[in-house]
Amino acid sequence: MRKPDALSPAEKTAKARRRCRRALWWIIAMYLVTTPLRCYEYVIYSYLPQMFYDWGPFFTFILIISTEGYSVYLAIRYFRLPRLQGFYPFFVFVIAYNMIGAIHPCETNIKSYSSVFRDEREQFVKDYCAKKLPRKPKFSERRFVLPPELRHLALDGGLVDITCGRNRRTALFFTYLGFLDTWHALLYQSDDSFPDDPYILDSYDITKIEKYWYYILH
């Protein structure tokens, strides 16, 4: 087998074309697989054991970043080749960028997860505040972990935070718990009012999904 330096210009171009085409097909395949996964990520992981949600998104992110990094490498290395050849790395780079940047299925992901279990969540809050369910606080008087059969209602470990007021019931169903008090959650307001809890108002994004429901990024 000859060393790369011994290849003729035509052979180098053919080798570059093969690499770019291979990367292009890898990215198209990954795009087709990961886009539906990210659009319905919460719903899919809610039916799987907790360990899948603990590690699945992380490994998916690493795989996407690695593939995009390789596409950037190809674009830098082969961009100065003849015009037709330069099309491949450019196309690979554009698709890879769209996978992370321009195409962002977060809204679909949140709305689908909210709607699939909406009625079940509302009934749970109603029954809990009516004291039809046992109260098992974990972190505070109103924050606790759901039983295993209901963990799908709060994706990150089944953690919920419920306040039972006379005129309003408020519930946070957590979808993500991070470091330094970073968390994401579905918020239920039984009177459909805008959140007025200082802890929630301190969030950097409060998005109304539908009547009674918000999504909080804290």
Coordinates of N, CA and C in Angstrom, one line a residue:
M1 N 0.8 -1.2 0.0 CA 0.0 0.0 0.0 C 0.9 1.3 0.0
R2 N 0.6 2.2 -0.9 CA 1.4 3.4 -1.0 C 1.1 4.4 0.1
K3 N 2.0 5.2 0.5 CA 1.8 6.2 1.4 C 1.0 7.3 0.7
P4 N 0.2 8.2 1.5 CA -0.6 9.2 1.0 C 0.2 10.2 0.1
D5 N 1.5 10.4 0.5 CA 2.3 11.4 -0.3 C 2.6 10.8 -1.7
A6 N 2.5 9.5 -1.8 CA 2.9 8.9 -3.1 C 1.7 8.8 -4.1
L7 N 0.5 9.2 -3.6 CA -0.7 9.2 -4.5 C -0.6 10.3 -5.5
S8 N -1.1 10.1 -6.6 CA -1.2 11.1 -7.7 C -2.3 12.1 -7.4
P9 N -2.3 13.3 -8.0 CA -3.4 14.2 -7.7 C -4.8 13.7 -8.0
A10 N -4.9 12.9 -9.0 CA -6.2 12.3 -9.3 C -6.6 11.3 -8.2
E11 N -5.6 10.5 -7.7 CA -5.9 9.6 -6.6 C -6.3 10.3 -5.3
K12 N -5.6 11.4 -5.0 CA -5.9 12.2 -3.8 C -7.3 12.8 -3.9
T13 N -7.7 13.2 -5.1 CA -9.0 13.8 -5.3 C -10.1 12.7 -5.1
A14 N -9.8 11.5 -5.7 CA -10.8 10.4 -5.5 C -10.9 10.0 -4.0
K15 N -9.8 10.0 -3.3 CA -9.8 9.6 -1.9 C -10.6 10.6 -1.1
A16 N -10.4 11.9 -1.4 CA -11.1 13.0 -0.7 C -12.6 12.9 -1.0
R17 N -12.9 12.5 -2.3 CA -14.3 12.4 -2.6 C -15.0 11.2 -1.9
R18 N -14.3 10.1 -1.7 CA -14.8 9.0 -1.0 C -15.0 9.4 0.5
R19 N -14.1 10.1 1.1 CA -14.2 10.5 2.5 C -15.4 11.4 2.7
C20 N -15.6 12.4 1.8 CA -16.6 13.3 1.9 C -18.0 12.7 1.7
R21 N -18.1 11.8 0.7 CA -19.3 11.1 0.5 C -19.7 10.2 1.7
R22 N -18.7 9.6 2.3 CA -19.0 8.7 3.4 C -19.5 9.6 4.6
A23 N -18.8 10.7 4.8 CA -19.2 11.6 5.9 C -20.6 12.2 5.7
L24 N -20.9 12.5 4.4 CA -22.2 13.0 4.0 C -23.3 12.0 4.3
W25 N -23.1 10.7 4.0 CA -24.1 9.7 4.2 C -24.3 9.4 5.7
W26 N -23.2 9.5 6.5 CA -23.2 9.3 7.9 C -24.1 10.4 8.6
I27 N -23.9 11.6 8.1 CA -24.6 12.7 8.7 C -26.1 12.7 8.3
I28 N -26.4 12.3 7.1 CA -27.8 12.2 6.7 C -28.5 11.1 7.5
A29 N -27.8 10.0 7.7 CA -28.4 8.9 8.4 C -28.6 9.3 9.9
M30 N -27.6 10.0 10.5 CA -27.7 10.4 11.8 C -28.9 11.5 12.0
Y31 N -29.0 12.3 11.0 CA -30.0 13.3 11.0 C -31.4 12.7 11.0
L32 N -31.6 11.7 10.1 CA -32.8 11.0 10.0 C -33.2 10.2 11.3
V33 N -32.2 9.7 12.0 CA -32.4 9.0 13.3 C -32.6 9.9 14.5
T34 N -31.8 10.9 14.6 CA -31.8 11.7 15.8 C -32.9 12.8 15.8
T35 N -33.3 13.3 14.7 CA -34.3 14.3 14.7 C -35.7 13.8 15.3
P36 N -36.2 12.7 14.8 CA -37.4 12.2 15.5 C -37.1 11.9 17.0
L37 N -35.9 11.4 17.3 CA -35.6 11.1 18.7 C -35.7 12.4 19.6
R38 N -35.1 13.5 19.0 CA -35.1 14.7 19.8 C -36.5 15.4 19.8
C39 N -37.3 15.1 18.7 CA -38.6 15.7 18.7 C -39.5 15.1 19.8
Y40 N -39.3 13.8 20.1 CA -40.1 13.1 21.0 C -39.2 12.4 22.1
E41 N -38.2 13.1 22.4 CA -37.2 12.6 23.4 C -37.8 12.3 24.7
Y42 N -38.6 13.2 25.3 CA -39.2 13.0 26.6 C -40.2 11.9 26.6
V43 N -41.0 11.8 25.6 CA -42.0 10.7 25.5 C -41.3 9.4 25.5
I44 N -40.3 9.3 24.6 CA -39.6 8.0 24.5 C -38.9 7.6 25.8
Y45 N -38.2 8.5 26.4 CA -37.5 8.1 27.6 C -38.4 7.9 28.8
S46 N -39.6 8.4 28.7 CA -40.6 8.2 29.8 C -41.0 6.8 29.9
Y47 N -40.9 6.0 28.8 CA -41.3 4.6 28.8 C -40.1 3.7 29.1
L48 N -38.9 4.3 29.3 CA -37.7 3.5 29.5 C -37.2 3.6 30.9
P49 N -36.4 2.7 31.4 CA -35.9 2.9 32.8 C -35.1 4.1 32.9
Q50 N -34.9 4.7 34.1 CA -34.3 5.9 34.4 C -32.9 6.0 33.8
M51 N -32.1 4.9 33.9 CA -30.7 4.9 33.5 C -30.6 5.3 32.0
F52 N -31.6 5.1 31.2 CA -31.5 5.4 29.8 C -31.6 7.0 29.6
Y53 N -32.4 7.6 30.4 CA -32.5 9.1 30.4 C -31.2 9.7 31.0
D54 N -30.6 9.0 32.0 CA -29.4 9.5 32.7 C -28.3 9.6 31.7
W55 N -28.2 8.6 30.8 CA -27.0 8.6 29.9 C -27.3 8.7 28.4
G56 N -28.5 8.4 28.0 CA -28.8 8.5 26.6 C -28.6 9.8 25.9
P57 N -29.2 10.9 26.4 CA -29.0 12.2 25.8 C -27.5 12.6 25.7
F58 N -26.7 12.3 26.7 CA -25.3 12.6 26.8 C -24.5 11.9 25.6
F59 N -24.7 10.6 25.5 CA -24.0 9.9 24.4 C -24.5 10.3 23.1
T60 N -25.8 10.6 22.9 CA -26.3 11.1 21.6 C -25.6 12.4 21.3
F61 N -25.5 13.3 22.3 CA -24.9 14.6 22.1 C -23.4 14.4 21.6
I62 N -22.7 13.5 22.3 CA -21.3 13.3 22.0 C -21.1 12.8 20.6
L63 N -22.0 11.9 20.2 CA -22.0 11.3 18.8 C -22.2 12.4 17.8
I64 N -23.2 13.3 18.0 CA -23.5 14.3 17.1 C -22.3 15.3 17.0
I65 N -21.8 15.7 18.1 CA -20.7 16.6 18.1 C -19.5 16.0 17.4
S66 N -19.2 14.8 17.6 CA -18.1 14.1 17.0 C -18.2 14.1 15.4
T67 N -19.5 13.8 15.0 CA -19.7 13.7 13.6 C -19.6 15.1 13.0
E68 N -20.1 16.1 13.7 CA -20.0 17.5 13.1 C -18.5 17.9 13.1
G69 N -17.8 17.6 14.2 CA -16.4 17.9 14.2 C -15.6 17.3 13.0
Y70 N -16.0 16.1 12.6 CA -15.3 15.4 11.5 C -15.7 16.1 10.2
S71 N -17.0 16.6 10.1 CA -17.4 17.3 8.9 C -16.7 18.6 8.8
V72 N -16.4 19.3 9.9 CA -15.7 20.6 9.9 C -14.2 20.3 9.4
Y73 N -13.7 19.2 9.9 CA -12.3 18.8 9.5 C -12.2 18.6 8.0
L74 N -13.2 17.9 7.4 CA -13.2 17.7 6.0 C -13.4 19.0 5.2
A75 N -14.2 19.9 5.7 CA -14.5 21.1 5.0 C -13.2 22.0 5.0
I76 N -12.4 22.0 6.1 CA -11.2 22.7 6.1 C -10.1 22.1 5.2
R77 N -10.1 20.7 5.3 CA -9.0 20.0 4.5 C -9.2 20.1 3.0
Y78 N -10.5 19.9 2.6 CA -10.7 19.7 1.2 C -11.4 20.9 0.5
F79 N -11.6 22.0 1.2 CA -12.4 23.1 0.6 C -11.7 23.7 -0.6
R80 N -10.4 23.6 -0.7 CA -9.7 24.2 -1.9 C -9.6 23.3 -3.1
L81 N -10.1 22.1 -3.0 CA -10.1 21.3 -4.1 C -11.0 21.8 -5.2
P82 N -11.0 21.3 -6.4 CA -11.8 21.8 -7.5 C -13.2 21.9 -7.1
R83 N -13.9 22.8 -7.8 CA -15.3 23.3 -7.5 C -16.2 22.1 -7.2
L84 N -16.3 21.1 -8.0 CA -17.2 20.0 -7.8 C -16.9 19.3 -6.5
Q85 N -15.6 19.1 -6.3 CA -15.2 18.4 -5.0 C -15.5 19.2 -3.8
G86 N -15.3 20.5 -3.9 CA -15.6 21.4 -2.7 C -17.0 21.4 -2.3
F87 N -17.9 20.9 -3.2 CA -19.3 20.9 -2.8 C -19.6 19.9 -1.7
Y88 N -18.9 18.8 -1.7 CA -19.2 17.8 -0.7 C -18.9 18.2 0.7
P89 N -17.7 18.7 1.1 CA -17.5 19.1 2.4 C -18.4 20.3 2.8
F90 N -18.7 21.2 1.9 CA -19.6 22.3 2.2 C -21.0 21.8 2.6
F91 N -21.5 20.8 1.8 CA -22.8 20.3 2.0 C -22.8 19.5 3.4
V92 N -21.8 18.8 3.6 CA -21.7 18.0 4.9 C -21.7 19.0 6.1
F93 N -21.0 20.1 6.0 CA -20.9 21.1 7.0 C -22.3 21.7 7.3
V94 N -23.0 22.1 6.2 CA -24.3 22.7 6.3 C -25.3 21.8 7.0
I95 N -25.3 20.5 6.6 CA -26.2 19.6 7.3 C -25.9 19.4 8.7
A96 N -24.6 19.2 9.0 CA -24.1 19.1 10.4 C -24.5 20.2 11.3
Y97 N -24.4 21.4 10.7 CA -24.7 22.6 11.5 C -26.2 22.6 11.8
N98 N -27.0 22.3 10.8 CA -28.5 22.2 11.0 C -28.9 21.2 12.0
M99 N -28.1 20.2 12.2 CA -28.5 19.1 13.2 C -28.5 19.7 14.6
I100 N -27.6 20.7 14.8 CA -27.5 21.2 16.2 C -28.0 22.6 16.3
G101 N -27.9 23.4 15.2 CA -28.3 24.8 15.3 C -29.6 25.2 14.7
A102 N -29.8 25.1 13.4 CA -30.9 25.7 12.8 C -32.2 24.9 13.0
I103 N -32.1 23.5 13.1 CA -33.2 22.7 13.3 C -33.2 22.3 14.8
H104 N -34.2 22.9 15.5 CA -34.2 22.7 17.0 C -35.6 22.2 17.4
P105 N -35.8 20.9 17.6 CA -37.1 20.3 17.9 C -37.6 20.4 19.3
C106 N -37.0 21.3 20.1 CA -37.3 21.4 21.5 C -38.8 21.6 21.8
E107 N -39.4 22.5 21.0 CA -40.8 22.9 21.2 C -41.7 21.7 21.0
T108 N -41.4 20.9 19.9 CA -42.2 19.7 19.7 C -42.0 18.7 20.8
N109 N -40.8 18.5 21.3 CA -40.5 17.6 22.3 C -41.3 17.9 23.6
I110 N -41.3 19.2 24.0 CA -42.0 19.6 25.2 C -43.5 19.4 25.1
K111 N -44.0 19.9 24.0 CA -45.5 19.9 23.8 C -46.0 18.4 23.7
S112 N -45.2 17.6 23.1 CA -45.7 16.2 23.0 C -45.7 15.5 24.3
Y113 N -44.6 15.7 25.1 CA -44.5 15.1 26.4 C -45.6 15.7 27.4
S114 N -45.9 17.0 27.2 CA -46.9 17.6 28.1 C -48.3 17.0 27.7
S115 N -48.6 16.9 26.5 CA -50.0 16.5 26.1 C -50.2 15.0 26.3
V116 N -49.2 14.2 26.1 CA -49.4 12.7 26.3 C -49.9 12.4 27.7
F117 N -49.3 13.0 28.7 CA -49.7 12.7 30.1 C -50.4 13.8 30.8
R118 N -50.9 14.8 30.1 CA -51.6 15.9 30.7 C -52.7 15.6 31.6
D119 N -53.6 14.8 31.1 CA -54.8 14.4 32.0 C -54.4 13.6 33.2
E120 N -53.4 12.8 33.1 CA -53.0 12.0 34.2 C -52.3 12.9 35.2
R121 N -51.5 13.8 34.8 CA -50.9 14.8 35.7 C -51.9 15.6 36.5
E122 N -52.9 16.1 35.8 CA -53.9 17.0 36.4 C -54.7 16.2 37.4
Q123 N -55.0 14.9 37.1 CA -55.8 14.1 38.0 C -54.9 13.7 39.2
F124 N -53.7 13.5 39.0 CA -52.8 13.2 40.2 C -52.7 14.4 41.1
V125 N -52.6 15.6 40.6 CA -52.5 16.8 41.5 C -53.8 17.0 42.2
K126 N -54.9 16.8 41.5 CA -56.3 16.9 42.1 C -56.4 15.9 43.3
D127 N -56.0 14.6 43.0 CA -56.2 13.6 44.1 C -55.2 13.9 45.2
Y128 N -54.0 14.3 44.9 CA -53.0 14.6 46.0 C -53.5 15.7 46.9
C129 N -54.0 16.8 46.3 CA -54.5 17.9 47.1 C -55.8 17.5 47.9
A130 N -56.5 16.6 47.4 CA -57.7 16.1 48.1 C -57.4 15.1 49.1
K131 N -56.1 14.8 49.3 CA -55.5 13.9 50.3 C -56.0 12.5 50.1
K132 N -56.2 12.2 48.8 CA -56.5 10.8 48.5 C -55.3 9.9 48.2
L133 N -54.1 10.6 48.2 CA -52.9 9.9 48.0 C -52.0 10.1 49.2
P134 N -51.1 9.2 49.5 CA -50.2 9.4 50.6 C -49.2 10.5 50.3
R135 N -48.8 11.3 51.3 CA -47.8 12.3 51.2 C -46.5 11.8 51.7
K136 N -45.5 11.8 50.8 CA -44.2 11.3 51.2 C -43.1 12.4 50.8
P137 N -43.0 13.5 51.6 CA -42.0 14.5 51.3 C -40.6 13.9 51.2
K138 N -39.7 14.4 50.4 CA -38.4 14.0 50.3 C -37.4 15.1 50.6
F139 N -37.6 16.3 49.9 CA -36.7 17.4 50.0 C -37.3 18.5 50.8
S140 N -38.6 18.6 50.8 CA -39.3 19.7 51.6 C -40.7 19.2 51.8
E141 N -41.5 20.0 52.4 CA -42.9 19.6 52.7 C -43.7 19.4 51.4
R142 N -43.3 20.0 50.3 CA -44.2 19.8 49.1 C -43.4 19.1 48.0
R143 N -42.2 18.8 48.2 CA -41.4 18.1 47.1 C -41.1 16.7 47.4
F144 N -41.5 15.8 46.5 CA -41.3 14.4 46.8 C -41.1 13.6 45.4
V145 N -40.9 12.3 45.6 CA -40.6 11.5 44.4 C -41.9 10.6 44.2
L146 N -42.3 10.5 43.0 CA -43.5 9.7 42.6 C -43.1 8.2 42.8
P147 N -44.2 7.4 43.0 CA -43.9 6.0 43.0 C -43.5 5.5 41.6
P148 N -42.8 4.3 41.6 CA -42.3 3.8 40.3 C -43.3 3.8 39.2
E149 N -44.6 3.4 39.4 CA -45.5 3.3 38.4 C -46.0 4.7 37.8
L150 N -45.6 5.8 38.4 CA -45.9 7.1 38.0 C -44.7 8.0 37.6
R151 N -43.5 7.3 37.5 CA -42.3 8.1 37.2 C -42.3 8.8 35.9
H152 N -43.1 8.2 34.9 CA -43.2 8.8 33.6 C -43.8 10.2 33.6
L153 N -44.5 10.6 34.7 CA -45.1 12.0 34.8 C -44.0 13.0 35.0
A154 N -42.9 12.7 35.6 CA -41.8 13.6 35.9 C -40.5 12.9 35.4
L155 N -40.0 13.3 34.3 CA -39.0 12.5 33.6 C -37.7 12.3 34.4
D156 N -37.2 13.3 35.1 CA -36.0 13.2 35.8 C -36.2 12.6 37.3
G157 N -36.3 11.3 37.4 CA -36.4 10.7 38.7 C -37.7 10.7 39.3
G158 N -38.7 11.2 38.6 CA -40.1 11.3 39.2 C -40.3 12.4 40.3
L159 N -39.4 13.4 40.2 CA -39.5 14.4 41.3 C -40.6 15.5 40.9
V160 N -41.5 15.7 41.9 CA -42.5 16.7 41.7 C -42.5 17.7 42.9
D161 N -43.1 18.8 42.7 CA -43.3 19.8 43.7 C -44.7 20.4 43.6
I162 N -45.5 20.1 44.6 CA -47.0 20.4 44.6 C -47.3 21.3 45.7
T163 N -48.0 22.4 45.4 CA -48.6 23.3 46.4 C -50.1 23.3 46.3
C164 N -50.8 22.9 47.4 CA -52.2 22.9 47.4 C -52.8 24.1 48.1
G165 N -53.2 25.1 47.3 CA -53.8 26.3 47.9 C -55.3 26.2 47.8
R166 N -56.0 27.1 48.5 CA -57.5 27.1 48.5 C -58.0 27.4 47.2
N167 N -57.4 28.4 46.5 CA -58.0 28.8 45.2 C -57.1 28.3 44.0
R168 N -56.0 27.7 44.3 CA -55.1 27.3 43.2 C -54.2 26.2 43.6
R169 N -54.1 25.2 42.7 CA -53.1 24.1 42.9 C -52.0 24.3 41.9
T170 N -50.8 24.2 42.4 CA -49.6 24.4 41.6 C -48.7 23.2 41.7
A171 N -48.2 22.8 40.5 CA -47.4 21.6 40.5 C -46.2 21.7 39.5
L172 N -45.0 21.3 39.9 CA -43.9 21.3 39.0 C -43.5 19.8 38.8
F173 N -43.5 19.4 37.5 CA -43.1 18.0 37.2 C -41.7 18.2 36.5
F174 N -40.6 17.8 37.2 CA -39.3 18.1 36.7 C -38.9 17.2 35.6
T175 N -38.3 17.8 34.5 CA -37.8 17.0 33.4 C -36.2 17.0 33.4
Y176 N -35.6 17.9 34.1 CA -34.2 18.0 34.2 C -33.7 18.6 35.5
L177 N -32.7 18.0 36.1 CA -32.1 18.6 37.3 C -30.6 18.6 37.1
G178 N -30.1 19.9 37.1 CA -28.7 20.0 36.9 C -27.9 20.5 38.1
F179 N -26.8 21.1 37.8 CA -26.0 21.7 38.9 C -26.3 23.1 39.2
L180 N -26.0 23.6 40.4 CA -26.1 25.0 40.8 C -27.6 25.5 40.6
D181 N -28.5 24.6 41.1 CA -29.9 25.0 41.0 C -30.5 25.2 39.6
T182 N -29.9 24.4 38.7 CA -30.4 24.5 37.3 C -31.5 23.3 37.2
W183 N -32.6 23.7 36.7 CA -33.7 22.7 36.5 C -34.7 23.1 35.4
H184 N -35.3 22.1 34.8 CA -36.4 22.4 33.8 C -37.6 21.6 34.3
A185 N -38.8 22.1 34.1 CA -40.0 21.5 34.6 C -41.3 21.9 33.9
L186 N -42.2 21.0 33.8 CA -43.6 21.4 33.4 C -44.3 22.0 34.6
L187 N -44.9 23.1 34.5 CA -45.7 23.8 35.6 C -47.2 23.7 35.3
Y188 N -47.9 23.3 36.3 CA -49.4 23.3 36.2 C -49.9 24.3 37.2
Q189 N -50.8 25.2 36.6 CA -51.5 26.2 37.4 C -53.0 26.0 37.2
S190 N -53.6 25.5 38.3 CA -55.0 25.1 38.1 C -56.0 26.2 37.8
D191 N -55.6 27.5 38.0 CA -56.4 28.6 37.7 C -56.0 29.3 36.4
D192 N -55.0 28.7 35.7 CA -54.4 29.2 34.5 C -53.8 30.6 34.6
S193 N -53.4 31.0 35.8 CA -52.7 32.3 36.1 C -51.2 32.2 35.7
F194 N -50.6 33.3 35.5 CA -49.2 33.4 35.3 C -48.5 33.1 36.6
P195 N -47.4 32.4 36.6 CA -46.7 32.0 37.9 C -46.3 33.3 38.6
D196 N -46.5 33.3 40.0 CA -46.1 34.4 40.8 C -45.2 34.0 41.9
D197 N -44.8 32.7 41.9 CA -43.9 32.2 42.9 C -42.5 32.8 42.6
P198 N -41.8 33.5 43.6 CA -40.5 34.1 43.3 C -39.5 33.1 42.8
Y199 N -39.6 31.8 43.3 CA -38.6 30.8 42.9 C -38.8 30.5 41.5
I200 N -40.0 30.5 40.9 CA -40.2 30.3 39.5 C -40.0 31.5 38.7
L201 N -40.3 32.7 39.2 CA -40.1 33.9 38.5 C -38.6 34.2 38.3
D202 N -37.8 33.6 39.1 CA -36.3 33.8 39.0 C -35.8 33.0 37.8
S203 N -36.6 32.3 37.1 CA -36.2 31.5 35.9 C -35.9 32.4 34.7
Y204 N -35.1 31.9 33.8 CA -34.7 32.7 32.7 C -35.6 32.5 31.5
D205 N -36.5 31.5 31.6 CA -37.5 31.4 30.5 C -38.8 30.7 31.0
I206 N -39.9 31.3 30.8 CA -41.2 30.8 31.2 C -42.1 30.8 29.9
T207 N -42.4 29.6 29.4 CA -43.1 29.5 28.2 C -44.5 28.8 28.4
K208 N -45.5 29.5 28.0 CA -46.9 28.9 28.1 C -47.1 27.9 27.0
I209 N -47.4 26.6 27.3 CA -47.6 25.6 26.4 C -49.1 25.5 25.9
E210 N -50.0 25.5 26.9 CA -51.4 25.5 26.6 C -52.1 26.0 27.9
K211 N -53.4 25.9 27.9 CA -54.2 26.3 29.1 C -53.7 25.5 30.3
Y212 N -53.4 26.2 31.4 CA -53.0 25.6 32.7 C -51.5 25.2 32.7
W213 N -50.8 25.2 31.6 CA -49.5 24.5 31.6 C -48.4 25.5 31.0
Y214 N -47.3 25.5 31.7 CA -46.1 26.2 31.3 C -44.9 25.3 31.3
Y215 N -43.8 25.8 30.6 CA -42.6 25.1 30.7 C -41.5 26.0 31.2
I216 N -40.8 25.6 32.3 CA -39.9 26.5 33.0 C -38.5 26.1 32.8
L217 N -37.6 27.0 32.4 CA -36.2 26.8 32.3 C -35.6 27.7 33.4
H218 N -35.1 27.0 34.4 CA -34.5 27.7 35.6 C -33.0 27.6 35.6

